[in-house]
mmCIF file of C-alpha atoms in Angstrom:
data_model
loop_
_atom_site.group_PDB
_atom_site.id
_atom_site.type_symbol
_atom_site.label_atom_id
_atom_site.label_comp_id
_atom_site.label_asym_id
_atom_site.label_seq_id
_atom_site.Cartn_x
_atom_site.Cartn_y
_atom_site.Cartn_z
ATOM 1 C CA MET A 1 183.346 62.375 61.682
ATOM 2 C CA LYS A 2 183.367 64.489 64.845
ATOM 3 C CA GLN A 3 179.557 64.348 65.061
ATOM 4 C CA TYR A 4 179.598 60.573 64.567
ATOM 5 C CA LEU A 5 182.205 59.984 67.305
ATOM 6 C CA GLU A 6 180.309 62.241 69.693
ATOM 7 C CA ARG A 7 177.043 60.346 69.099
ATOM 8 C CA LEU A 8 178.855 57.020 69.481
ATOM 9 C CA LEU A 9 180.532 58.006 72.764
ATOM 10 C CA MET A 10 177.400 59.555 74.273
ATOM 11 C CA GLY A 11 175.263 56.577 73.262
ATOM 12 C CA THR A 12 177.791 54.122 74.679
ATOM 13 C CA PHE A 13 178.029 56.100 77.932
ATOM 14 C CA ARG A 14 174.249 56.113 78.413
ATOM 15 C CA ARG A 15 173.975 52.369 77.712
ATOM 16 C CA VAL A 16 176.851 51.502 80.075
ATOM 17 C CA LEU A 17 175.268 53.658 82.764
ATOM 18 C CA PHE A 18 171.897 51.959 82.327
ATOM 19 C CA ILE A 19 173.172 48.374 82.136
ATOM 20 C CA GLY A 20 175.634 49.004 84.966
ATOM 21 C CA SER A 21 172.773 50.042 87.226
ATOM 22 C CA LEU A 22 171.205 46.567 87.058
ATOM 23 C CA PRO A 23 173.837 44.682 89.118
ATOM 24 C CA VAL A 24 173.998 47.634 91.517
ATOM 25 C CA VAL A 25 170.276 47.285 92.195
ATOM 26 C CA PHE A 26 170.583 43.499 92.548
ATOM 27 C CA ILE A 27 173.525 43.684 94.972
ATOM 28 C CA SER A 28 171.802 46.398 97.006
ATOM 29 C CA VAL A 29 168.699 44.237 97.458
ATOM 30 C CA ILE A 30 170.800 41.206 98.534
ATOM 31 C CA ARG A 31 172.660 43.324 101.091
ATOM 32 C CA ILE A 32 169.421 44.700 102.495
ATOM 33 C CA ILE A 33 168.068 41.145 102.831
ATOM 34 C CA ALA A 34 171.245 40.132 104.667
ATOM 35 C CA ASP A 35 170.893 43.091 107.038
ATOM 36 C CA CYS A 36 167.256 42.126 107.662
ATOM 37 C CA ASN A 37 168.349 38.720 108.966
ATOM 38 C CA VAL A 38 170.595 40.467 111.491
ATOM 39 C CA HIS A 39 168.332 43.261 112.719
ATOM 40 C CA PHE A 40 164.855 41.687 112.521
ATOM 41 C CA SER A 41 163.187 38.604 113.920
ATOM 42 C CA ALA A 42 163.195 35.501 111.732
ATOM 43 C CA ALA A 43 159.522 35.947 110.759
ATOM 44 C CA GLY A 44 159.897 39.680 110.072
ATOM 45 C CA ALA A 45 163.093 39.188 108.109
ATOM 46 C CA ASP A 46 161.465 36.431 106.058
ATOM 47 C CA ARG A 47 158.469 38.605 105.141
ATOM 48 C CA LEU A 48 160.660 41.603 104.296
ATOM 49 C CA SER A 49 163.027 39.430 102.257
ATOM 50 C CA LYS A 50 160.112 38.058 100.210
ATOM 51 C CA LEU A 51 158.819 41.600 99.667
ATOM 52 C CA LEU A 52 162.233 42.815 98.459
ATOM 53 C CA LEU A 53 162.681 39.783 96.202
ATOM 54 C CA ALA A 54 159.220 40.373 94.744
ATOM 55 C CA GLY A 55 160.181 43.972 94.106
ATOM 56 C CA LEU A 56 163.426 42.884 92.446
ATOM 57 C CA MET A 57 161.579 40.411 90.220
ATOM 58 C CA PHE A 58 159.088 43.120 89.258
ATOM 59 C CA TYR A 59 161.998 45.447 88.379
ATOM 60 C CA ILE A 60 163.657 42.758 86.227
ATOM 61 C CA ILE A 61 160.366 41.991 84.425
ATOM 62 C CA PHE A 62 159.814 45.711 83.848
ATOM 63 C CA VAL A 63 163.314 46.140 82.391
ATOM 64 C CA VAL A 64 162.954 43.110 80.108
ATOM 65 C CA THR A 65 159.487 44.037 78.813
ATOM 66 C CA ASN A 66 160.497 47.671 78.286
ATOM 67 C CA PHE A 67 164.006 46.986 77.009
ATOM 68 C CA SER A 68 163.344 48.409 73.547
ATOM 69 C CA ASN A 69 161.898 51.584 75.064
ATOM 70 C CA ALA A 70 164.867 51.813 77.406
ATOM 71 C CA MET A 71 167.315 51.446 74.525
ATOM 72 C CA ASP A 72 165.396 54.058 72.526
ATOM 73 C CA ALA A 73 165.546 56.408 75.488
ATOM 74 C CA LEU A 74 169.317 55.984 75.493
ATOM 75 C CA SER A 75 169.733 56.513 71.741
ATOM 76 C CA SER A 76 171.123 59.729 70.268
ATOM 77 C CA VAL A 77 167.921 60.374 68.268
ATOM 78 C CA PRO A 78 164.933 59.458 70.484
ATOM 79 C CA VAL A 79 161.981 57.703 68.764
ATOM 80 C CA TRP A 80 163.212 58.213 65.209
ATOM 81 C CA GLN A 81 166.452 56.221 65.447
ATOM 82 C CA LYS A 82 164.378 53.126 66.212
ATOM 83 C CA ILE A 83 162.311 53.778 63.071
ATOM 84 C CA LEU A 84 165.047 54.944 60.698
ATOM 85 C CA GLY A 85 167.909 52.780 61.939
ATOM 86 C CA SER A 86 171.318 53.879 63.216
ATOM 87 C CA GLU A 87 172.984 53.866 59.785
ATOM 88 C CA GLN A 88 170.344 56.138 58.264
ATOM 89 C CA VAL A 89 170.512 58.510 61.241
ATOM 90 C CA ASP A 90 174.299 58.678 60.869
ATOM 91 C CA ALA A 91 173.871 59.427 57.155
ATOM 92 C CA PHE A 92 171.487 62.299 57.939
ATOM 93 C CA LEU A 93 173.705 63.836 60.618
ATOM 94 C CA THR A 94 177.157 63.321 59.094
ATOM 95 C CA ASP A 95 177.271 66.607 57.178
ATOM 96 C CA GLU A 96 175.280 68.670 59.678
ATOM 97 C CA GLU A 97 177.076 71.448 61.543
ATOM 98 C CA PHE A 98 175.548 72.703 64.788
ATOM 99 C CA VAL A 99 175.712 76.202 66.235
ATOM 100 C CA PRO A 100 174.069 77.796 69.304
ATOM 101 C CA TYR A 101 170.412 78.628 68.672
ATOM 102 C CA VAL A 102 169.808 82.378 68.322
ATOM 103 C CA TYR A 103 166.474 83.602 69.690
ATOM 104 C CA SER A 104 164.345 86.278 68.047
ATOM 105 C CA ASP A 105 165.904 88.897 70.356
ATOM 106 C CA ASN A 106 169.386 87.911 69.047
ATOM 107 C CA SER A 107 170.431 86.260 72.321
ATOM 108 C CA GLU A 108 172.154 82.860 72.145
ATOM 109 C CA SER A 109 170.993 79.732 73.916
ATOM 110 C CA GLY A 110 173.483 77.987 76.145
ATOM 111 C CA ILE A 111 171.581 74.708 75.920
ATOM 112 C CA VAL A 112 170.012 74.429 72.474
ATOM 113 C CA LYS A 113 172.061 74.040 69.307
ATOM 114 C CA ILE A 114 170.610 74.017 65.806
ATOM 115 C CA SER A 115 172.002 72.676 62.559
ATOM 116 C CA LYS A 116 172.852 75.234 59.893
ATOM 117 C CA SER A 117 170.251 73.561 57.701
ATOM 118 C CA HIS A 118 167.687 74.239 60.475
ATOM 119 C CA LYS A 119 166.527 70.625 60.201
ATOM 120 C CA TRP A 120 167.833 69.411 63.582
ATOM 121 C CA ILE A 121 168.202 70.676 67.125
ATOM 122 C CA LYS A 122 170.665 69.292 69.627
ATOM 123 C CA VAL A 123 170.088 69.238 73.388
ATOM 124 C CA PHE A 124 172.580 67.628 75.771
ATOM 125 C CA GLY A 125 174.085 65.359 73.117
ATOM 126 C CA ARG A 126 170.744 64.196 71.693
ATOM 127 C CA TYR A 127 169.263 65.144 68.339
ATOM 128 C CA TYR A 128 165.657 65.952 67.401
ATOM 129 C CA PRO A 129 164.389 66.548 63.822
ATOM 130 C CA VAL A 130 162.606 69.916 63.954
ATOM 131 C CA ALA A 131 159.898 69.078 61.410
ATOM 132 C CA LEU A 132 158.963 65.851 63.215
ATOM 133 C CA ILE A 133 158.253 67.408 66.635
ATOM 134 C CA ALA A 134 154.574 67.852 67.465
ATOM 135 C CA GLY A 135 154.770 69.727 70.769
ATOM 136 C CA TYR A 136 154.693 69.447 74.542
ATOM 137 C CA LYS A 137 152.105 67.821 76.698
ATOM 138 C CA SER A 138 150.905 70.749 78.780
ATOM 139 C CA PHE A 139 151.553 69.083 82.132
ATOM 140 C CA GLY A 140 155.337 68.980 81.852
ATOM 141 C CA SER A 141 158.422 68.374 79.812
ATOM 142 C CA GLN A 142 157.170 65.435 77.763
ATOM 143 C CA LEU A 143 157.980 66.213 74.141
ATOM 144 C CA VAL A 144 155.642 64.441 71.712
ATOM 145 C CA MET A 145 156.621 63.520 68.153
ATOM 146 C CA LEU A 146 154.395 63.658 65.066
ATOM 147 C CA ASN A 147 153.703 59.929 65.297
ATOM 148 C CA GLY A 148 152.356 60.304 68.848
ATOM 149 C CA GLN A 149 155.345 58.656 70.543
ATOM 150 C CA THR A 150 157.066 60.183 73.547
ATOM 151 C CA ALA A 151 160.711 59.505 74.327
ATOM 152 C CA TYR A 152 161.625 58.351 77.820
ATOM 153 C CA PHE A 153 164.135 60.269 79.979
ATOM 154 C CA GLN A 154 163.998 63.532 78.009
ATOM 155 C CA PHE A 155 166.790 65.139 79.983
ATOM 156 C CA MET A 156 166.756 68.969 79.771
ATOM 157 C CA MET A 157 163.867 69.028 77.249
ATOM 158 C CA GLY A 158 161.642 70.712 79.831
ATOM 159 C CA HIS A 159 164.125 73.544 80.357
ATOM 160 C CA PRO A 160 162.636 77.012 79.625
ATOM 161 C CA ASP A 161 165.369 77.682 77.020
ATOM 162 C CA VAL A 162 164.380 74.566 75.076
ATOM 163 C CA LYS A 163 160.669 75.379 75.249
ATOM 164 C CA ARG A 164 161.353 78.915 74.097
ATOM 165 C CA ALA A 165 163.370 77.715 71.112
ATOM 166 C CA LEU A 166 160.697 75.212 70.069
ATOM 167 C CA ALA A 167 157.986 77.863 70.456
ATOM 168 C CA GLU A 168 159.884 80.009 67.950
ATOM 169 C CA LEU A 169 160.526 77.112 65.582
ATOM 170 C CA HIS A 170 156.876 76.016 65.774
ATOM 171 C CA PRO A 171 154.881 79.178 66.585
ATOM 172 C CA ASN A 172 151.591 77.425 65.847
ATOM 173 C CA SER A 173 152.225 74.539 68.253
ATOM 174 C CA ASP A 174 149.425 75.811 70.492
ATOM 175 C CA TYR A 175 147.154 75.051 67.539
ATOM 176 C CA TYR A 176 146.625 71.548 68.897
ATOM 177 C CA GLU A 177 147.955 71.915 72.457
ATOM 178 C CA GLU A 178 144.521 71.010 73.788
ATOM 179 C CA LEU A 179 144.658 67.764 71.818
ATOM 180 C CA LEU A 180 147.852 66.674 73.600
ATOM 181 C CA THR A 181 146.014 66.746 76.950
ATOM 182 C CA GLN A 182 143.372 64.288 75.776
ATOM 183 C CA PRO A 183 143.618 60.547 76.517
ATOM 184 C CA ARG A 184 143.265 59.667 72.812
ATOM 185 C CA SER A 185 145.964 62.104 71.668
ATOM 186 C CA THR A 186 148.519 59.348 70.947
ATOM 187 C CA GLY A 187 146.111 57.473 68.684
ATOM 188 C CA ILE A 188 145.005 60.638 66.882
ATOM 189 C CA LEU A 189 148.571 61.749 66.249
ATOM 190 C CA GLN A 190 149.589 58.271 65.039
ATOM 191 C CA GLU A 191 146.649 58.102 62.628
ATOM 192 C CA THR A 192 147.307 61.638 61.371
ATOM 193 C CA TYR A 193 151.007 60.909 60.897
ATOM 194 C CA ASP A 194 150.276 57.692 58.980
ATOM 195 C CA LYS A 195 147.895 59.525 56.623
ATOM 196 C CA ALA A 196 150.414 62.312 56.025
ATOM 197 C CA LEU A 197 153.238 59.842 55.322
ATOM 198 C CA ARG A 198 151.047 57.876 52.892
ATOM 199 C CA ALA A 199 150.222 61.142 51.123
ATOM 200 C CA CYS A 200 153.966 61.747 50.649
ATOM 201 C CA GLY A 201 154.069 58.465 48.714
ATOM 202 C CA THR A 202 157.378 57.246 50.119
ATOM 203 C CA ASP A 203 159.148 55.965 53.231
ATOM 204 C CA LEU A 204 160.194 58.292 56.048
ATOM 205 C CA GLU A 205 163.898 58.194 55.163
ATOM 206 C CA LYS A 206 163.157 59.287 51.568
ATOM 207 C CA ALA A 207 160.355 61.741 52.357
ATOM 208 C CA ASP A 208 160.720 65.513 52.400
ATOM 209 C CA TRP A 209 160.131 66.117 56.113
ATOM 210 C CA GLU A 210 158.978 69.695 55.537
ATOM 211 C CA ASP A 211 156.330 68.407 53.137
ATOM 212 C CA LEU A 212 155.408 65.666 55.608
ATOM 213 C CA ARG A 213 154.969 68.275 58.336
ATOM 214 C CA TYR A 214 152.738 70.376 56.077
ATOM 215 C CA ARG A 215 150.532 67.417 55.208
ATOM 216 C CA PHE A 216 150.412 66.488 58.894
ATOM 217 C CA GLU A 217 149.220 69.993 59.808
ATOM 218 C CA ILE A 218 146.475 69.804 57.189
ATOM 219 C CA GLU A 219 145.259 66.421 58.440
ATOM 220 C CA LEU A 220 145.359 67.575 62.053
ATOM 221 C CA SER A 221 143.450 70.767 61.281
ATOM 222 C CA ARG A 222 140.463 68.621 60.364
ATOM 223 C CA VAL A 223 140.441 67.272 63.912
ATOM 224 C CA CYS A 224 141.271 70.397 65.879
ATOM 225 C CA SER A 225 139.735 73.404 64.205
ATOM 226 C CA SER A 226 136.669 72.540 62.174
ATOM 227 C CA GLY A 227 134.675 75.503 63.449
ATOM 228 C CA ILE A 228 137.188 78.364 63.365
ATOM 229 C CA ASP A 229 137.097 81.467 61.174
ATOM 230 C CA ALA A 230 139.554 80.418 58.474
ATOM 231 C CA VAL A 231 140.292 83.927 57.168
ATOM 232 C CA SER A 232 141.243 85.356 60.560
ATOM 233 C CA THR A 233 143.471 82.402 61.501
ATOM 234 C CA MET A 234 145.122 81.524 58.189
ATOM 235 C CA HIS A 235 148.285 83.388 59.238
ATOM 236 C CA LYS A 236 148.986 81.113 62.188
ATOM 237 C CA ASN A 237 147.132 77.849 61.478
ATOM 238 C CA VAL A 238 147.344 75.470 58.526
ATOM 239 C CA LEU A 239 143.879 75.199 57.010
ATOM 240 C CA SER A 240 142.106 72.065 55.865
ATOM 241 C CA GLU A 241 140.507 71.829 52.406
ATOM 242 C CA LYS A 242 137.080 72.863 53.746
ATOM 243 C CA GLN A 243 138.545 75.831 55.601
ATOM 244 C CA LEU A 244 140.437 76.907 52.474
ATOM 245 C CA GLU A 245 137.204 76.735 50.469
ATOM 246 C CA TYR A 246 135.532 78.953 53.068
ATOM 247 C CA ALA A 247 138.447 81.429 53.024
ATOM 248 C CA ILE A 248 138.416 81.597 49.223
ATOM 249 C CA GLU A 249 134.681 82.255 49.123
ATOM 250 C CA GLN A 250 134.980 85.007 51.733
ATOM 251 C CA ILE A 251 137.851 86.738 49.930
ATOM 252 C CA LYS A 252 136.084 86.454 46.564
ATOM 253 C CA LYS A 253 133.295 88.626 47.976
ATOM 254 C CA VAL A 254 135.646 91.600 48.229
ATOM 255 C CA GLU A 255 138.239 92.936 45.800
ATOM 256 C CA LEU A 256 141.714 91.696 46.645
ATOM 257 C CA LYS A 257 143.967 94.700 47.202
ATOM 258 C CA SER A 258 147.725 94.977 47.616
ATOM 259 C CA THR A 259 147.135 96.128 51.213
ATOM 260 C CA SER A 260 145.183 92.962 52.079
ATOM 261 C CA THR A 261 146.550 90.953 55.016
ATOM 262 C CA VAL A 262 146.356 87.879 52.780
ATOM 263 C CA LEU A 263 149.264 89.346 50.796
ATOM 264 C CA ASP A 264 151.342 90.373 53.818
ATOM 265 C CA PHE A 265 154.105 87.777 53.568
ATOM 266 C CA LYS A 266 155.663 88.694 56.921
ATOM 267 C CA SER A 267 152.374 88.270 58.802
ATOM 268 C CA TYR A 268 152.421 84.494 58.284
ATOM 269 C CA GLU A 269 153.916 82.872 61.363
ATOM 270 C CA ASN A 270 155.676 80.028 59.546
ATOM 271 C CA GLU A 271 156.273 78.552 56.104
ATOM 272 C CA TYR A 272 153.392 76.107 56.424
ATOM 273 C CA CYS A 273 150.945 78.965 56.889
ATOM 274 C CA VAL A 274 152.355 80.735 53.817
ATOM 275 C CA CYS A 275 150.940 77.759 51.929
ATOM 276 C CA ASN A 276 147.481 79.018 52.959
ATOM 277 C CA GLY A 277 148.097 82.304 51.149
ATOM 278 C CA VAL A 278 149.311 80.556 48.003
ATOM 279 C CA ALA A 279 146.317 78.180 48.033
ATOM 280 C CA VAL A 280 143.888 81.092 48.463
ATOM 281 C CA LEU A 281 145.430 82.954 45.501
ATOM 282 C CA GLU A 282 145.126 79.809 43.402
ATOM 283 C CA GLY A 283 141.494 79.428 44.432
ATOM 284 C CA ILE A 284 140.640 83.030 43.560
ATOM 285 C CA GLY A 285 142.221 82.590 40.132
ATOM 286 C CA TYR A 286 143.597 85.023 37.568
ATOM 287 C CA PRO A 287 142.964 87.940 37.014
ATOM 288 C CA ALA A 288 141.282 88.366 40.426
ATOM 289 C CA ASN A 289 144.532 87.379 42.118
ATOM 290 C CA LYS A 290 146.853 89.617 40.037
ATOM 291 C CA GLU A 291 147.553 91.838 43.077
ATOM 292 C CA GLY A 292 149.212 88.808 44.629
ATOM 293 C CA ILE A 293 152.118 88.723 42.170
ATOM 294 C CA ASP A 294 154.554 90.335 44.647
ATOM 295 C CA PHE A 295 153.546 87.848 47.338
ATOM 296 C CA LEU A 296 154.074 84.927 44.959
ATOM 297 C CA PHE A 297 157.488 86.203 43.879
ATOM 298 C CA LYS A 298 158.528 86.416 47.524
ATOM 299 C CA CYS A 299 157.733 82.716 47.685
ATOM 300 C CA LEU A 300 160.423 82.158 45.046
ATOM 301 C CA GLY A 301 163.046 83.305 47.544
ATOM 302 C CA SER A 302 163.053 79.952 49.356
ATOM 303 C CA VAL A 303 163.428 77.117 46.873
ATOM 304 C CA ASP A 304 163.311 74.452 49.615
ATOM 305 C CA ALA A 305 160.146 75.785 51.266
ATOM 306 C CA PRO A 306 156.917 73.747 50.971
ATOM 307 C CA TYR A 307 155.150 76.630 49.207
ATOM 308 C CA PHE A 308 157.758 77.141 46.421
ATOM 309 C CA VAL A 309 156.478 74.709 43.766
ATOM 310 C CA HIS A 310 152.853 75.656 44.489
ATOM 311 C CA ALA A 311 153.675 79.368 44.012
ATOM 312 C CA VAL A 312 155.323 78.616 40.655
ATOM 313 C CA LYS A 313 152.201 76.716 39.601
ATOM 314 C CA VAL A 314 149.975 79.710 40.435
ATOM 315 C CA LEU A 315 152.292 82.184 38.667
ATOM 316 C CA LYS A 316 152.188 80.097 35.478
ATOM 317 C CA GLU A 317 148.502 81.030 35.170
ATOM 318 C CA PHE A 318 149.299 84.774 35.030
ATOM 319 C CA ASP A 319 149.344 86.791 31.792
ATOM 320 C CA THR A 320 152.536 85.933 29.903
ATOM 321 C CA GLU A 321 153.629 89.509 29.097
ATOM 322 C CA GLU A 322 152.950 90.653 32.651
ATOM 323 C CA LEU A 323 154.973 87.733 33.978
ATOM 324 C CA HIS A 324 157.869 88.477 31.609
ATOM 325 C CA ARG A 325 158.012 92.102 32.775
ATOM 326 C CA LYS A 326 157.999 91.034 36.422
ATOM 327 C CA ILE A 327 160.727 88.436 35.850
ATOM 328 C CA ASP A 328 162.915 91.008 34.029
ATOM 329 C CA TYR A 329 162.524 93.447 36.914
ATOM 330 C CA GLU A 330 163.064 90.936 39.748
ATOM 331 C CA ILE A 331 166.053 89.196 38.148
ATOM 332 C CA LYS A 332 167.952 92.512 38.102
ATOM 333 C CA ARG A 333 167.077 93.182 41.743
ATOM 334 C CA ALA A 334 168.228 89.718 42.752
ATOM 335 C CA PHE A 335 171.455 90.148 40.754
ATOM 336 C CA ILE A 336 172.253 93.498 42.383
ATOM 337 C CA LYS A 337 171.566 92.090 45.867
ATOM 338 C CA ARG A 338 173.597 88.957 45.022
ATOM 339 C CA ASP A 339 170.699 86.831 46.250
ATOM 340 C CA ALA A 340 171.649 83.492 44.710
ATOM 341 C CA VAL A 341 168.639 81.616 46.104
ATOM 342 C CA TYR A 342 166.152 84.159 44.743
ATOM 343 C CA LEU A 343 167.957 84.100 41.389
ATOM 344 C CA ALA A 344 167.584 80.321 41.308
ATOM 345 C CA GLY A 345 163.867 80.614 42.084
ATOM 346 C CA ILE A 346 163.260 83.133 39.300
ATOM 347 C CA ILE A 347 165.279 81.095 36.783
ATOM 348 C CA TYR A 348 163.248 78.006 37.729
ATOM 349 C CA LEU A 349 160.007 79.902 37.005
ATOM 350 C CA ALA A 350 161.393 81.192 33.699
ATOM 351 C CA LYS A 351 162.261 77.667 32.587
ATOM 352 C CA GLU A 352 158.793 76.470 33.533
ATOM 353 C CA ILE A 353 157.218 79.036 31.172
ATOM 354 C CA ASP A 354 159.951 78.645 28.491
ATOM 355 C CA TYR A 355 161.152 82.233 28.872
ATOM 356 C CA ASP A 356 164.738 83.098 27.959
ATOM 357 C CA ILE A 357 165.556 86.014 30.266
ATOM 358 C CA PRO A 358 167.263 88.784 28.220
ATOM 359 C CA PHE A 359 169.253 90.084 31.198
ATOM 360 C CA LEU A 360 170.822 86.680 31.851
ATOM 361 C CA LYS A 361 171.581 86.265 28.151
ATOM 362 C CA GLU A 362 173.264 89.675 28.164
ATOM 363 C CA GLN A 363 175.313 88.828 31.261
ATOM 364 C CA LYS A 364 176.411 85.546 29.701
ATOM 365 C CA GLU A 365 177.516 87.323 26.484
ATOM 366 C CA ASN A 366 179.437 89.934 28.494
ATOM 367 C CA LEU A 367 181.164 87.181 30.462
ATOM 368 C CA GLN A 368 182.112 85.332 27.297
ATOM 369 C CA ALA A 369 183.407 88.541 25.695
ATOM 370 C CA SER A 370 185.441 89.340 28.795
ATOM 371 C CA SER A 371 186.828 85.814 28.812
ATOM 372 C CA SER A 372 187.807 86.091 25.111
ATOM 373 C CA GLU A 373 189.564 89.430 25.682
ATOM 374 C CA SER A 374 191.515 87.988 28.600
ATOM 375 C CA GLU A 375 192.537 85.010 26.475
ATOM 376 C CA GLU A 376 193.733 87.289 23.651
ATOM 377 C CA GLU A 377 195.754 89.387 26.121
ATOM 378 C CA LEU A 378 197.409 86.245 27.427
ATOM 379 C CA GLN A 379 198.276 85.138 23.903
ATOM 380 C CA VAL A 380 199.816 88.560 23.081
ATOM 381 C CA ALA A 381 201.779 88.539 26.330
ATOM 382 C CA GLY A 382 202.984 85.019 25.562
ATOM 383 C CA ALA A 383 204.122 86.019 22.085
ATOM 384 C CA GLN A 384 206.057 89.000 23.441
ATOM 385 C CA PHE A 385 207.755 86.812 26.000
#
């Protein structure tokens, strides 16, 4: 409710400020014309008055023709509120809680706030969906969205703190920075976004935005990096299908070892690039990819990540007994560390391969036995009373 009232008040304030400026401009022009009649000759005043009136008419025409853009610029969620609608935006943000963004050096931002879900950032009362931000145009503070649109009046978005936060959230944004300087960048981004959204098979409000972002990166990689060495850049750039094929062929030529950089989970700069590693392991196939089992199990630690389901698919191709042993070992580690998300990921995999984990069965029996003993003690105590 607090978030909703804040968005409502800030949006109303911006609209009142904008609309209130119109009569101020009109009155100012009329006063200047009146002063012209006093201080200038009749001919000079007439020419200047016509010039000012022409300027006023141009301003009014500009405001009318760009009214929708102006209203979007004043909305609490630039660009996307116009597409999603105010009610849907409110539904997305209602349960979000925002805290100061913490940089990689553990310092807090005084300007940028981020939702605890890490799906939204908040800057000066305005909200931006993290997964739907493309990057900056290199010449300034113009933040470009995945669909190629740029919001007007991006107050504070060019601040170094904001740029630093976005660079950490999207470490591969320089992947297509050169594209954003090109005249056709808006059209390319719009076309890429449309293809990615169609591939999701649903509308924007129902789509998984992380998945949409991943598909967008793949589509864009076809435009921006057709000639790069896929193996050396797979840790920071999302690869297209052709680049993945090249990477798989190159890695097949050598034996995949546990020390390979392909299996270094921490070396991938973001979750979209982790998808490269999973796709490469799938392409290599079992048993050539058996050294990648630890990497794939690390992927189970983030059930909402775009690589999770793909990693489960690859693991299902592993030897059954080997997979059972690994599940038994990892489930105990997750239980000891009280890592509920990792536990959920392992249980999901076990269900996919129809494996009843003995450790979980044992824990359930112990819990039931403990519950029965407690119930008996209560009954005895009740009888004594």
